[in-house]
CSV table of C-alpha atoms and ligand atoms in Angstrom, one decimal:
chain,number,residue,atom,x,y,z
A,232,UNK,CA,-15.2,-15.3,18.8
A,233,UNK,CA,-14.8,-19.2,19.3
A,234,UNK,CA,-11.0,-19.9,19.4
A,235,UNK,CA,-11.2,-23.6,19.7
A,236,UNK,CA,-13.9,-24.1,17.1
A,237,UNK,CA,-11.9,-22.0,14.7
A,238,UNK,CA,-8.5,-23.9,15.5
A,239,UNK,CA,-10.6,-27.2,15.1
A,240,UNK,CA,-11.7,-26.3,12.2
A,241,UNK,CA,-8.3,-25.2,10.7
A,242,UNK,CA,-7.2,-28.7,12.1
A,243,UNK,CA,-9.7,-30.7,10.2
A,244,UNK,CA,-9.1,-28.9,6.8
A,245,UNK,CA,-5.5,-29.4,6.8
A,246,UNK,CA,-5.9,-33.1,7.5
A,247,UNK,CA,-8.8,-33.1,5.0
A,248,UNK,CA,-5.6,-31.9,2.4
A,249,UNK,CA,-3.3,-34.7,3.3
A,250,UNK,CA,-0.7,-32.4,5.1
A,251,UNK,CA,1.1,-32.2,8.8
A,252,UNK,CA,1.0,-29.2,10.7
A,253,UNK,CA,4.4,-28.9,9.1
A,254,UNK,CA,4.1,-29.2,5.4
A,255,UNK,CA,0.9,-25.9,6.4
A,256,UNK,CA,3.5,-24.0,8.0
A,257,UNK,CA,6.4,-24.1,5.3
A,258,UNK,CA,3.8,-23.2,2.8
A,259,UNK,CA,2.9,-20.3,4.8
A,260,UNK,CA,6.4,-19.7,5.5
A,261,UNK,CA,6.0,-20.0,9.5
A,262,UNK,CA,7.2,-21.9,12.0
A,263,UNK,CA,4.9,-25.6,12.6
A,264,UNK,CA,4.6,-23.9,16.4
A,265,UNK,CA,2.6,-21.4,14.7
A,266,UNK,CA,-0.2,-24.0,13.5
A,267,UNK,CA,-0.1,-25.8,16.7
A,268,UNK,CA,-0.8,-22.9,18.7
A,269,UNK,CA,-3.9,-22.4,15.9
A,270,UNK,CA,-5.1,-25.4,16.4
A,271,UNK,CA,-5.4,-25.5,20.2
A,272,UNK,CA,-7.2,-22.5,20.1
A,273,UNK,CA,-4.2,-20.4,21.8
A,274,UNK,CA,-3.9,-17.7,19.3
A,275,UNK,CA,-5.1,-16.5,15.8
A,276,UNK,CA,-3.4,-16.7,12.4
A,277,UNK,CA,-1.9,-13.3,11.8
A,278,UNK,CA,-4.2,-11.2,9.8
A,279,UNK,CA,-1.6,-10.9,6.7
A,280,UNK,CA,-1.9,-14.5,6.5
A,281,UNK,CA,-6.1,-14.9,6.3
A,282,UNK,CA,-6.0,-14.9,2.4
A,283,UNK,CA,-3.3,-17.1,2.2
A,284,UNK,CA,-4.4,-19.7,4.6
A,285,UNK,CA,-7.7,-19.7,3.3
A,286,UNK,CA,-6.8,-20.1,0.0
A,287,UNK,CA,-4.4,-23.0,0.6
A,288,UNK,CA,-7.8,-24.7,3.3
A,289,UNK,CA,-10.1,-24.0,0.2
A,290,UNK,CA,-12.3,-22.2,2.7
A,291,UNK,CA,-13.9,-18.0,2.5
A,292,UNK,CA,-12.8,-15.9,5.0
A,293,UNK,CA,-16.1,-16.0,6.7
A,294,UNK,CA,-16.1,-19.8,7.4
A,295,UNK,CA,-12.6,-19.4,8.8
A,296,UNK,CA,-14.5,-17.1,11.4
A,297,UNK,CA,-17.2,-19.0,11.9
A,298,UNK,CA,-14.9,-22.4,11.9
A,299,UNK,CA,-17.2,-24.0,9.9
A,300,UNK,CA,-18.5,-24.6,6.5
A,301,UNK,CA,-21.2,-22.1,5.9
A,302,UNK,CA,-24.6,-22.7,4.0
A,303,UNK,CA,-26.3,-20.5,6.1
A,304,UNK,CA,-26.7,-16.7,5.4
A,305,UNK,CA,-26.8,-15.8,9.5
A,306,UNK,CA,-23.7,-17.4,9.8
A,307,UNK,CA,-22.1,-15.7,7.4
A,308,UNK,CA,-23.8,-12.4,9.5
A,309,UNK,CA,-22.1,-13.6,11.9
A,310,UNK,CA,-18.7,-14.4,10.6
A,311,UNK,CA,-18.5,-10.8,9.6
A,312,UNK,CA,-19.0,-9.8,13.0
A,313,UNK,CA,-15.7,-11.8,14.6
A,314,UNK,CA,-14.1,-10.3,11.4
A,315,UNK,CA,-14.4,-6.8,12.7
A,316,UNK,CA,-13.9,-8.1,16.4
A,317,UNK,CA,-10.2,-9.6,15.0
A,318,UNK,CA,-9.1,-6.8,12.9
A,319,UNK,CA,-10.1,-4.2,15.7
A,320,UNK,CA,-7.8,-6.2,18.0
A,321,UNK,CA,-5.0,-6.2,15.7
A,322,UNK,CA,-5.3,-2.4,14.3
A,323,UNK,CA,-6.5,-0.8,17.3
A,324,UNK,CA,-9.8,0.8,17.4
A,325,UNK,CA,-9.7,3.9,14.9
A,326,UNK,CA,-12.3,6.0,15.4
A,327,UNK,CA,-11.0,8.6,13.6
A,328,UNK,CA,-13.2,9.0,10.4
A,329,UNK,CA,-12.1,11.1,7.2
A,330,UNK,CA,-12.4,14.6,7.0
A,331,UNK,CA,-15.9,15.8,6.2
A,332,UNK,CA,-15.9,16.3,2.5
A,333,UNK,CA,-16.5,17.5,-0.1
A,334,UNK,CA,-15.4,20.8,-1.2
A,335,UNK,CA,-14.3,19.8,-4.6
A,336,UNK,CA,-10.9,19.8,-5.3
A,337,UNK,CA,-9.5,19.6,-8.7
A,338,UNK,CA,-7.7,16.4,-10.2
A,339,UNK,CA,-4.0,16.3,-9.7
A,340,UNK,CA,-3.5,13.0,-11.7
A,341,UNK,CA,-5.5,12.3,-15.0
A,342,UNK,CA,-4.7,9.2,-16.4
A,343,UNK,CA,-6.5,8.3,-19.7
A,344,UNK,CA,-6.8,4.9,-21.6
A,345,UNK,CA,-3.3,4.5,-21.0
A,346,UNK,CA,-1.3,1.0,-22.4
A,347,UNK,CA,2.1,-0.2,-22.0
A,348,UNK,CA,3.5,-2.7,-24.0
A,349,UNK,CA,7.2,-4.2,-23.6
A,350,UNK,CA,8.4,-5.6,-26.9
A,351,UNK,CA,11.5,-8.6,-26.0
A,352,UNK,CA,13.2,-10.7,-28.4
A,353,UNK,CA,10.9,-13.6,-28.4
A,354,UNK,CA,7.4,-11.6,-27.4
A,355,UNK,CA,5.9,-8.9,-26.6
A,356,UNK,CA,4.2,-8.5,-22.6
A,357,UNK,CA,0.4,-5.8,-22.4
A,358,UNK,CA,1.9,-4.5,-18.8
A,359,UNK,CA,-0.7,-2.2,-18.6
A,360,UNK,CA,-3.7,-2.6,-20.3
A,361,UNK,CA,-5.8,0.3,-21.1
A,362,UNK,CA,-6.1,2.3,-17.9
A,363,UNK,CA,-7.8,5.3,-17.1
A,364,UNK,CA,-8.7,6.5,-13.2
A,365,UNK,CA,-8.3,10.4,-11.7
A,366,UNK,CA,-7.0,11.5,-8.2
A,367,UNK,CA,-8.3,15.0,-7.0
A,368,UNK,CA,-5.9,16.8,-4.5
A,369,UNK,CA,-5.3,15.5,-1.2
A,370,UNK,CA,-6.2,12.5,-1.8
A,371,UNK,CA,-4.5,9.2,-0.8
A,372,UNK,CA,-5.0,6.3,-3.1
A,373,UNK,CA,-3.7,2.7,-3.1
A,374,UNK,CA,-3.1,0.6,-6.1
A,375,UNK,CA,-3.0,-3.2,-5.1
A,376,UNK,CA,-2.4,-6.0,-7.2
A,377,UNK,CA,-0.6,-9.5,-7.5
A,378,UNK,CA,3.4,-9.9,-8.4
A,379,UNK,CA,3.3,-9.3,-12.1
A,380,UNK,CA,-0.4,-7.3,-12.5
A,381,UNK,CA,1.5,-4.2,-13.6
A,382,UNK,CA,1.8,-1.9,-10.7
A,383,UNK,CA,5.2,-1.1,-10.9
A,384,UNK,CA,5.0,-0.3,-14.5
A,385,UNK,CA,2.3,2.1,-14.1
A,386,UNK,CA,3.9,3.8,-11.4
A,387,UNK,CA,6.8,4.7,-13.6
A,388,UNK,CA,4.3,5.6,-16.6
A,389,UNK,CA,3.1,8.6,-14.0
A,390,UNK,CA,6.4,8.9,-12.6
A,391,UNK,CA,8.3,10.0,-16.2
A,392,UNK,CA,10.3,6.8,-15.8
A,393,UNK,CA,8.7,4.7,-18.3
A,394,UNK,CA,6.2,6.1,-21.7
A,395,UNK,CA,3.2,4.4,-22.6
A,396,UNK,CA,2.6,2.9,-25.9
A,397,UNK,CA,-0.8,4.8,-25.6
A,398,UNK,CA,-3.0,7.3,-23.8
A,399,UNK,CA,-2.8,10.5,-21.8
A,400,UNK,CA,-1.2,11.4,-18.3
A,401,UNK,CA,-1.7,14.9,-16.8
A,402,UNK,CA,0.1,15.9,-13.9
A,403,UNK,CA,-1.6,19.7,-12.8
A,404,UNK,CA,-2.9,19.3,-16.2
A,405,UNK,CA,0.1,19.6,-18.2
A,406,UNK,CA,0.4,16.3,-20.2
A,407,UNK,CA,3.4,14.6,-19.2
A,408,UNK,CA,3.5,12.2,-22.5
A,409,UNK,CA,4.7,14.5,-24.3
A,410,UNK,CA,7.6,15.9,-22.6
A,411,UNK,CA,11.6,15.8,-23.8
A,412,UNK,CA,13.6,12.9,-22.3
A,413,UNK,CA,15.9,15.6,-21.2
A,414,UNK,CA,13.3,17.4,-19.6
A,415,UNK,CA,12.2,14.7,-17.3
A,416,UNK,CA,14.4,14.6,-14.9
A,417,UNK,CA,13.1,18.4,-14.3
A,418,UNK,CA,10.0,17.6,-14.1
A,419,UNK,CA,10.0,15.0,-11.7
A,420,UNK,CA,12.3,17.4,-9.1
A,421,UNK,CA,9.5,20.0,-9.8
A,422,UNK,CA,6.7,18.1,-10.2
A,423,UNK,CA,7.3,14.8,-8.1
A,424,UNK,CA,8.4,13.6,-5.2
A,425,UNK,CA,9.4,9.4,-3.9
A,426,UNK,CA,9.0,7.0,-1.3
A,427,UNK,CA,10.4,3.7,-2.8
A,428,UNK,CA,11.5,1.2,-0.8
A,429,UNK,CA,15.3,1.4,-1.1
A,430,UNK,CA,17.2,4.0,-3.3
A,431,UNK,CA,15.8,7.6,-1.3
A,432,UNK,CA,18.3,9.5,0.0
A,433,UNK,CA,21.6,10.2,-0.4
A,434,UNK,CA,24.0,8.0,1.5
A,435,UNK,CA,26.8,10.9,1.6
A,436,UNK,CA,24.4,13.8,2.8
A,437,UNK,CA,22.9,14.4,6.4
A,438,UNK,CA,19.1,13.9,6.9
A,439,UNK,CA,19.3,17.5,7.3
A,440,UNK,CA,21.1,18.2,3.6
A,441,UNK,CA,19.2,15.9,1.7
A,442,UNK,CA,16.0,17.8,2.2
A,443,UNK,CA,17.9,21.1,2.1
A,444,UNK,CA,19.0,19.5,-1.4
A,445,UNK,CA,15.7,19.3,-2.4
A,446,UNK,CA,14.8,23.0,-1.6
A,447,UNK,CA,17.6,24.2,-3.2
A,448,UNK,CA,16.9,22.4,-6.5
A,449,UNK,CA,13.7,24.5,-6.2
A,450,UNK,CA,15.1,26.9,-5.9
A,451,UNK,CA,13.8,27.8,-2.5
A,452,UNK,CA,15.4,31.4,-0.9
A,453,UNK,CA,18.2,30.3,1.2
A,454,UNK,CA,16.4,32.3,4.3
A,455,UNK,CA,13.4,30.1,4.5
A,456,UNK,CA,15.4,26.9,3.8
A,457,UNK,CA,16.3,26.1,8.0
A,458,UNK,CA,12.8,27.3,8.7
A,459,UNK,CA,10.5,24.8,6.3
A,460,UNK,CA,12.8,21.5,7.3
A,461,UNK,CA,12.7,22.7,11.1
A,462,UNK,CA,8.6,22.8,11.0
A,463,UNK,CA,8.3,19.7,8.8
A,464,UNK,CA,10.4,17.3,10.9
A,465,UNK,CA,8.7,18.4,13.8
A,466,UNK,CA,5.8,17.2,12.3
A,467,UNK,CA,7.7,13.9,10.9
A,468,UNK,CA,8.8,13.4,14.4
A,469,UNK,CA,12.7,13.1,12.9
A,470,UNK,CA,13.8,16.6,14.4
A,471,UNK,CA,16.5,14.5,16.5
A,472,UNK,CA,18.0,12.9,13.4
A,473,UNK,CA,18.5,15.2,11.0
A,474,UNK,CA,22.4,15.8,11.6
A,475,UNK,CA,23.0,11.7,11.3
A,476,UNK,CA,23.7,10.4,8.2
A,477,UNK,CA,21.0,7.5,6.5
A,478,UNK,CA,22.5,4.7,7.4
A,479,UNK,CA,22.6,6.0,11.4
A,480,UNK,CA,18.8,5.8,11.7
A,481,UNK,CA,16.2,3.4,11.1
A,482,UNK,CA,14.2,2.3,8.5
A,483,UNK,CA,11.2,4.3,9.6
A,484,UNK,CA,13.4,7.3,10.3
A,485,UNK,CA,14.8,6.9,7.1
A,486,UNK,CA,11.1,6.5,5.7
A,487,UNK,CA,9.8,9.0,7.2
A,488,UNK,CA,12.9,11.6,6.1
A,489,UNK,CA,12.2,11.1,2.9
A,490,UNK,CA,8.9,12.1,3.4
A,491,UNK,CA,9.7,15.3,4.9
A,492,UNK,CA,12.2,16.0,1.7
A,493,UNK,CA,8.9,14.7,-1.0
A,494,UNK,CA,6.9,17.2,0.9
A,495,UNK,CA,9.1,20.1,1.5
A,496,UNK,CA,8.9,20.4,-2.2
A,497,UNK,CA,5.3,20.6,-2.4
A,498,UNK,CA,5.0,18.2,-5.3
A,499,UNK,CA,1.7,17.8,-7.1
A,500,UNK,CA,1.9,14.3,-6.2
A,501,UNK,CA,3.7,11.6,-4.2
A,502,UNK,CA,4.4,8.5,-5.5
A,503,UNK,CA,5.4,5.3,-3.4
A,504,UNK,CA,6.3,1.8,-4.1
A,505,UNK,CA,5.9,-0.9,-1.4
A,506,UNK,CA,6.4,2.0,1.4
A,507,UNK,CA,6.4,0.0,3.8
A,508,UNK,CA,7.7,-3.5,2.1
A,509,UNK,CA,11.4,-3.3,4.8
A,510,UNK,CA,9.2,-2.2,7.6
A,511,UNK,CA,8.1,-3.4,11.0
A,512,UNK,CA,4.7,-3.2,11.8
A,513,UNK,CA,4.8,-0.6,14.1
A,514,UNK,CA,7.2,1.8,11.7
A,515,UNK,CA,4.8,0.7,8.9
A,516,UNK,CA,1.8,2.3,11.0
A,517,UNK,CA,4.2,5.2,11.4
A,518,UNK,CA,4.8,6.1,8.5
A,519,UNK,CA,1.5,5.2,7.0
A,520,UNK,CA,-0.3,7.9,9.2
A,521,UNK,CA,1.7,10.2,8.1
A,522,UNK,CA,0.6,9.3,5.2
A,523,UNK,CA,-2.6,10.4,6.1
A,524,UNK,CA,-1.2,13.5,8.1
A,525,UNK,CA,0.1,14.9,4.4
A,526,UNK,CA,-3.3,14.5,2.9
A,527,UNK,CA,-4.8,16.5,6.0
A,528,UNK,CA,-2.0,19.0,7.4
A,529,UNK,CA,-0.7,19.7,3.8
A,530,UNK,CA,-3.2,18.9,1.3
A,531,UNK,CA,-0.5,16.6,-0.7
A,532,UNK,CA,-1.5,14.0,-2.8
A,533,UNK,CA,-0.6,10.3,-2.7
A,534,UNK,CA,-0.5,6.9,-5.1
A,535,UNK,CA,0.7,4.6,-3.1
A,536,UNK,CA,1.5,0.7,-4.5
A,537,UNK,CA,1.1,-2.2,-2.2
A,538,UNK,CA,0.6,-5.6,-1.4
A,539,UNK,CA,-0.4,-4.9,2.0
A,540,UNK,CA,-3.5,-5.3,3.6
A,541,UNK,CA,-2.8,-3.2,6.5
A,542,UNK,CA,-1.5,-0.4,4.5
A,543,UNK,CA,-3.9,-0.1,2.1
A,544,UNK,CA,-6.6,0.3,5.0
A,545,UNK,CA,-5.0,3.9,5.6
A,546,UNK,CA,-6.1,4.6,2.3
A,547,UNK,CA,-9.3,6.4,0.7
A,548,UNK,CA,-9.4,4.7,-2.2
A,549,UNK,CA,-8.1,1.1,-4.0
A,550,UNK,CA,-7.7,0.3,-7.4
A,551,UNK,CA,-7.2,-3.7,-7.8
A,552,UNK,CA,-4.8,-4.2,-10.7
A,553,UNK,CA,-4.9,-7.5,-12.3
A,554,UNK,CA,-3.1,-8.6,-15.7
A,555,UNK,CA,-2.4,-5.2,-16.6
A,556,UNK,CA,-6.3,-4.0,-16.1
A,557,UNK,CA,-8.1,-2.0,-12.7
A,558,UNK,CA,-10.4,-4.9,-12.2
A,559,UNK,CA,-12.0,-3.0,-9.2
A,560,UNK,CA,-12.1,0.3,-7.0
A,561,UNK,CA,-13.1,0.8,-3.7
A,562,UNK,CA,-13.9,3.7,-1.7
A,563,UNK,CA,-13.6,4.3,1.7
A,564,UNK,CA,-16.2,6.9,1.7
A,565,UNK,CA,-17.1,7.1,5.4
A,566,UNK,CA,-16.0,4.4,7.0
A,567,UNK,CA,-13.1,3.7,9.8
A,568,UNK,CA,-9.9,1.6,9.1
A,569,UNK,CA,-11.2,-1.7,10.2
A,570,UNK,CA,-14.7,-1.5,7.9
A,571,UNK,CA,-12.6,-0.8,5.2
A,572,UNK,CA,-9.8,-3.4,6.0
A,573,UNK,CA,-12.8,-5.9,5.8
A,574,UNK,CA,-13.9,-4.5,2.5
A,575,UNK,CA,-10.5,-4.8,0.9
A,576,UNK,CA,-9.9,-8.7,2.0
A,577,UNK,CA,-13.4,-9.2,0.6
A,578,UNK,CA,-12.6,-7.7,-1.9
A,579,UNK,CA,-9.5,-9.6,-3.2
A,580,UNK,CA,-11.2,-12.9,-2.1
A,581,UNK,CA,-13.2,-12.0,-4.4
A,582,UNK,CA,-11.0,-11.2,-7.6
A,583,UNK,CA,-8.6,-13.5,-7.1
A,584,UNK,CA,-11.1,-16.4,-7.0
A,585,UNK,CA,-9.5,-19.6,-7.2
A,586,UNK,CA,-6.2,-18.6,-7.0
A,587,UNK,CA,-5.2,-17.3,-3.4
A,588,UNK,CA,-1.4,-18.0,-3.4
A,589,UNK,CA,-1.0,-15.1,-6.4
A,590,UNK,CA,-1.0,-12.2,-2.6
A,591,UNK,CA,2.3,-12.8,-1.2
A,592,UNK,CA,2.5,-13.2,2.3
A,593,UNK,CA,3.1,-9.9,4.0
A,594,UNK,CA,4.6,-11.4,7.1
A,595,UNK,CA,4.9,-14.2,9.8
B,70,LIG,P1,4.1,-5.6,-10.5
B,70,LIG,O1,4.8,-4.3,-10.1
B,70,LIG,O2,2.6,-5.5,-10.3
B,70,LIG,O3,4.7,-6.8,-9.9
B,70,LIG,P2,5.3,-5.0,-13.1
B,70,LIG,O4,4.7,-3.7,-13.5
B,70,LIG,O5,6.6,-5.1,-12.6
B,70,LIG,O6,4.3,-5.8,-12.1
B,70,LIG,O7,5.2,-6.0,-14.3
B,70,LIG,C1,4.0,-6.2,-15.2
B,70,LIG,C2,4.4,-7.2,-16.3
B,70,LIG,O8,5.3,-6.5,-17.2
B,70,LIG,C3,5.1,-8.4,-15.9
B,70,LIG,O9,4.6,-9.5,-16.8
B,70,LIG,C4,6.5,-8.1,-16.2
B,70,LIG,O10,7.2,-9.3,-16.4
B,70,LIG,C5,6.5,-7.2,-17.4
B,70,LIG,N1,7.6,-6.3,-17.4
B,70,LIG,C6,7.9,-5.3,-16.5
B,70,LIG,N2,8.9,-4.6,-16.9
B,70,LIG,C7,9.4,-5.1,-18.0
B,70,LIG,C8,10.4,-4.8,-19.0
B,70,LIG,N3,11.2,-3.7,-18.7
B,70,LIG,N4,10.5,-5.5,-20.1
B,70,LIG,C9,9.7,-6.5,-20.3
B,70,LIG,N5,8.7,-6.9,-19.5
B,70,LIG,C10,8.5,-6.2,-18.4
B,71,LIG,MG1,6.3,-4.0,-8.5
C-alpha cells in the first residue's frame, strides 16, 4: 500500500472542496493533527472513518486505496487488494472460518410481512415497512442501518416491546402477536434475553445475584443455580467479578455479565441494541467474540443491531435496513472477518449512494 500517494491524494481532494485540513477534521469530528498526519503519509484514516471520509472527498473506497481516481478496472483489482491489506492490519488476521455447516437447524425467529406504523398528532411515520426475514438456531445476525431506518423499532416488534400494525412474528413458533399485554413481560423472561447498551442489570444486586435472579425467575432448582453461573462466567471470563456490584466493573465486564445472565436462561433468542455503542475497541472485540462463542459453545441465537462496521464483521449474516425496508442481505457464507468486513463497506457504499454522512461515525 502507497501511504504518500494515498495522503496526496486525500490532500488534493480536500483542497479541490474549498476546505482546510481543519474544517475536514471537525466534520469528521477529529483532531486537524489527524488530517496532517494523513496527508504526510504517516498513518491511515481509521477504518470507522473510510465511508465517512469518502463520502465527504466524493471519492469510492477503492480510489481512496488506490489514491487516485479510478477508470481503470485493474486498479480497482488492485484497490481491493490494499483494502484487505488495511483491514487485516487493523482486525488482526482471523483465520478462524465458521463452523462447517449445515446440519439444518430449525428457525428460531420467523418474521413475516411485518409493518409498523406510529400515528402522532400531526402525521403518521411507516417505521417498518413490510418486513419478513428468518433466523435458524445458532445463528448470529446483524441488522444495520442509518439513524432513523427503523432498527430500533423492529427490535422491540420481536422483543414484545412494541406490536406491529401488521404481520406475523414467531418466536419457537409460537406467534408472539398475539399474546396478552400482561403476558409479555413472561414471555420475554422465558423466552428472551438483552444486551442493550445501558439499562442491564440491576444496580442493587451483585454480578453474581443478578444472573442468580434470572435463574430463579425460571424457576431453575436452587441446587444447580451456583453450578450454571460458576461454568458460564468461566467461560465469560468475569469469574473474578461476580461478588462486585455493576457500577465496580467495567463496561465490558458489565457487557459481558449480562451475557452470562441472557444465556444462563437459555433464551430462544438474544436480542442486542448497539452492544458495543459505550465500548472500547478492544472490550467491543470482547464481547463481540463472545458473541460468537454463544453461537458455537451453546447453540444460542443472536439479532444483534449496529452501526458498526467492525461489529457486524463478527456476524453471519446482515440485513441493511433503510426507510423502514431490508434493502439488502449478506452472507458470510465461508469467508473470514476481513473478506466479509470488505463486503459490508461495499456494501453500504453501495446503498447509501449519494449520501455518506447518513453512517454515523463510529469513532476517532
Ligand atoms: P433506528 O433505530 O434505526 O435509528 P427507529 O426505529 O428508532 O430507527 O425509528 C424509525 C422511525 O420511526 C423514525 O422516523 C422515528 O422517528 C420513528 N419513530 C420511532 N419511534 C417512534 C414513536 N414512538 N413514535 C413516533 N415515531 C417513532
Ligand atoms: Mg436505534
Amino acid at each position: 500500500m502507497n501511504q504518500n500517494k494515498i495522503g496526496v491524494f486525500i490532500s488534493e481532494r480536500r483542497k479541490a472542496k474549498g476546505w482546510t485540513q481543519n474544517q475536514l477534521a471537525e466534520k469528521l469530528g477529529i483532531t486537524d493533527k489527524a488530517i496532517s498526519k494523513w496527508e504526510t503519509g504517516r498513518s491511515m484514516p481509521d477504518l470507522s472513518l473510510f465511508i465517512p471520509l469518502c463520502g465527504l472527498l466524493e471519492i469510492t473506497l477503492n480510489e481512496l486505496f488506490a489514491g487516485e481516481c479510478i477508470t481503470d478496472e485493474n486498479i480497482k483489482e488492485k484497490a481491493d487488494e490494499v483494502l484487505m491489506e488495511v483491514i487485516t492490519n487493523w482486525l488482526g488476521n482471523d483465520k478462524g472460518k465458521l463452523k462447517a455447516e449445515e446440519i439444518t437447524q430449525k428457525n428460531v425467529l420467523e418474521v413475516q410481512n411485518i409493518s409498523k406504523i406510529y400515528e402522532t398528532e400531526s402525521n403518521s411515520v411507516l417505521a417498518v415497512n413490510d418486513v419478513s426475514f428468518q433466523i435458524a438456531q445458532g445463528r448470529f445476525v446483524g441488522i444495520m442501518g442509518a439513524s432513523g431506518s427503523g432498527k430500533t423499532t423492529l427490535l422491540n416488534l420481536i422483543a414484545t416491546i412494541d406490536k406491529p400494525t401488521n404481520g406475523i412474528i414467531r418466536i419457537g413458533g409460537q406467534n408472539i402477536v398475539d399474546i396478552a399485554e400482561e403476558d409479555t413481560a413472561n414471555f420475554r423472561r422465558e423466552h428472551l434475553g438483552f444486551v442493550f447498551q445501558e439499562y442491564n442489570l440491576l444496580e442493587t444486586l451483585t454480578i453474581y445475584e443478578n444472573i442468580a435472579l434470572a435463574l430463579t425467575v425460571k424457576e431453575t432448582p436452587k441446587e444447580s443455580i451456583g453450578q450454571i453461573i460458576q461454568s458460564i462466567s468461566e467461560k465469560l471470563n468475569i469469574s473474578a467479578v461476580l461478588d462486585k456490584f455493576p457500577y465496580e466493573v467495567s463496561g465490558g465486564q458489565r457487557q459481558r455479565c449480562a451475557c452470562a445472565r441472557a444465556i444462563a436462561v437459555k433464551p430462544d433468542i438474544i436480542l442486542a441494541d448497539e452492544p458495543t455503542g459505550a465500548l472500547d475497541s478492544h472490550a467491543a472485540k470482547q464481547l463481540l467474540s463472545v458473541f460468537v462463542m454463544l453461537c458455537k459453545e451453546y447453540n444460542a441465537t443472536i439479532l444483534m443491531v449496529t452501526h458498526d462496521v467492525m461489529a457486524a464483521s463478527y456476524c453471519d449474516r446482515i440485513l441493511f435496513m433503510q426507510d423502514g425496508e431490508i434493502k439488502a442481505t449478506l452472507n458470510r457464507e465461508q469467508k473470514n472477518k476481513q473478506a466479509f468486513f470488505a463486503d459490508i463497506l461495499k456494501k453500504i457504499e453501495l446503498i447509501e449512494g449519494e449520501s455518506h454522512d447518513v453512517f454515523e461515525i463510529v469513532n476517532s
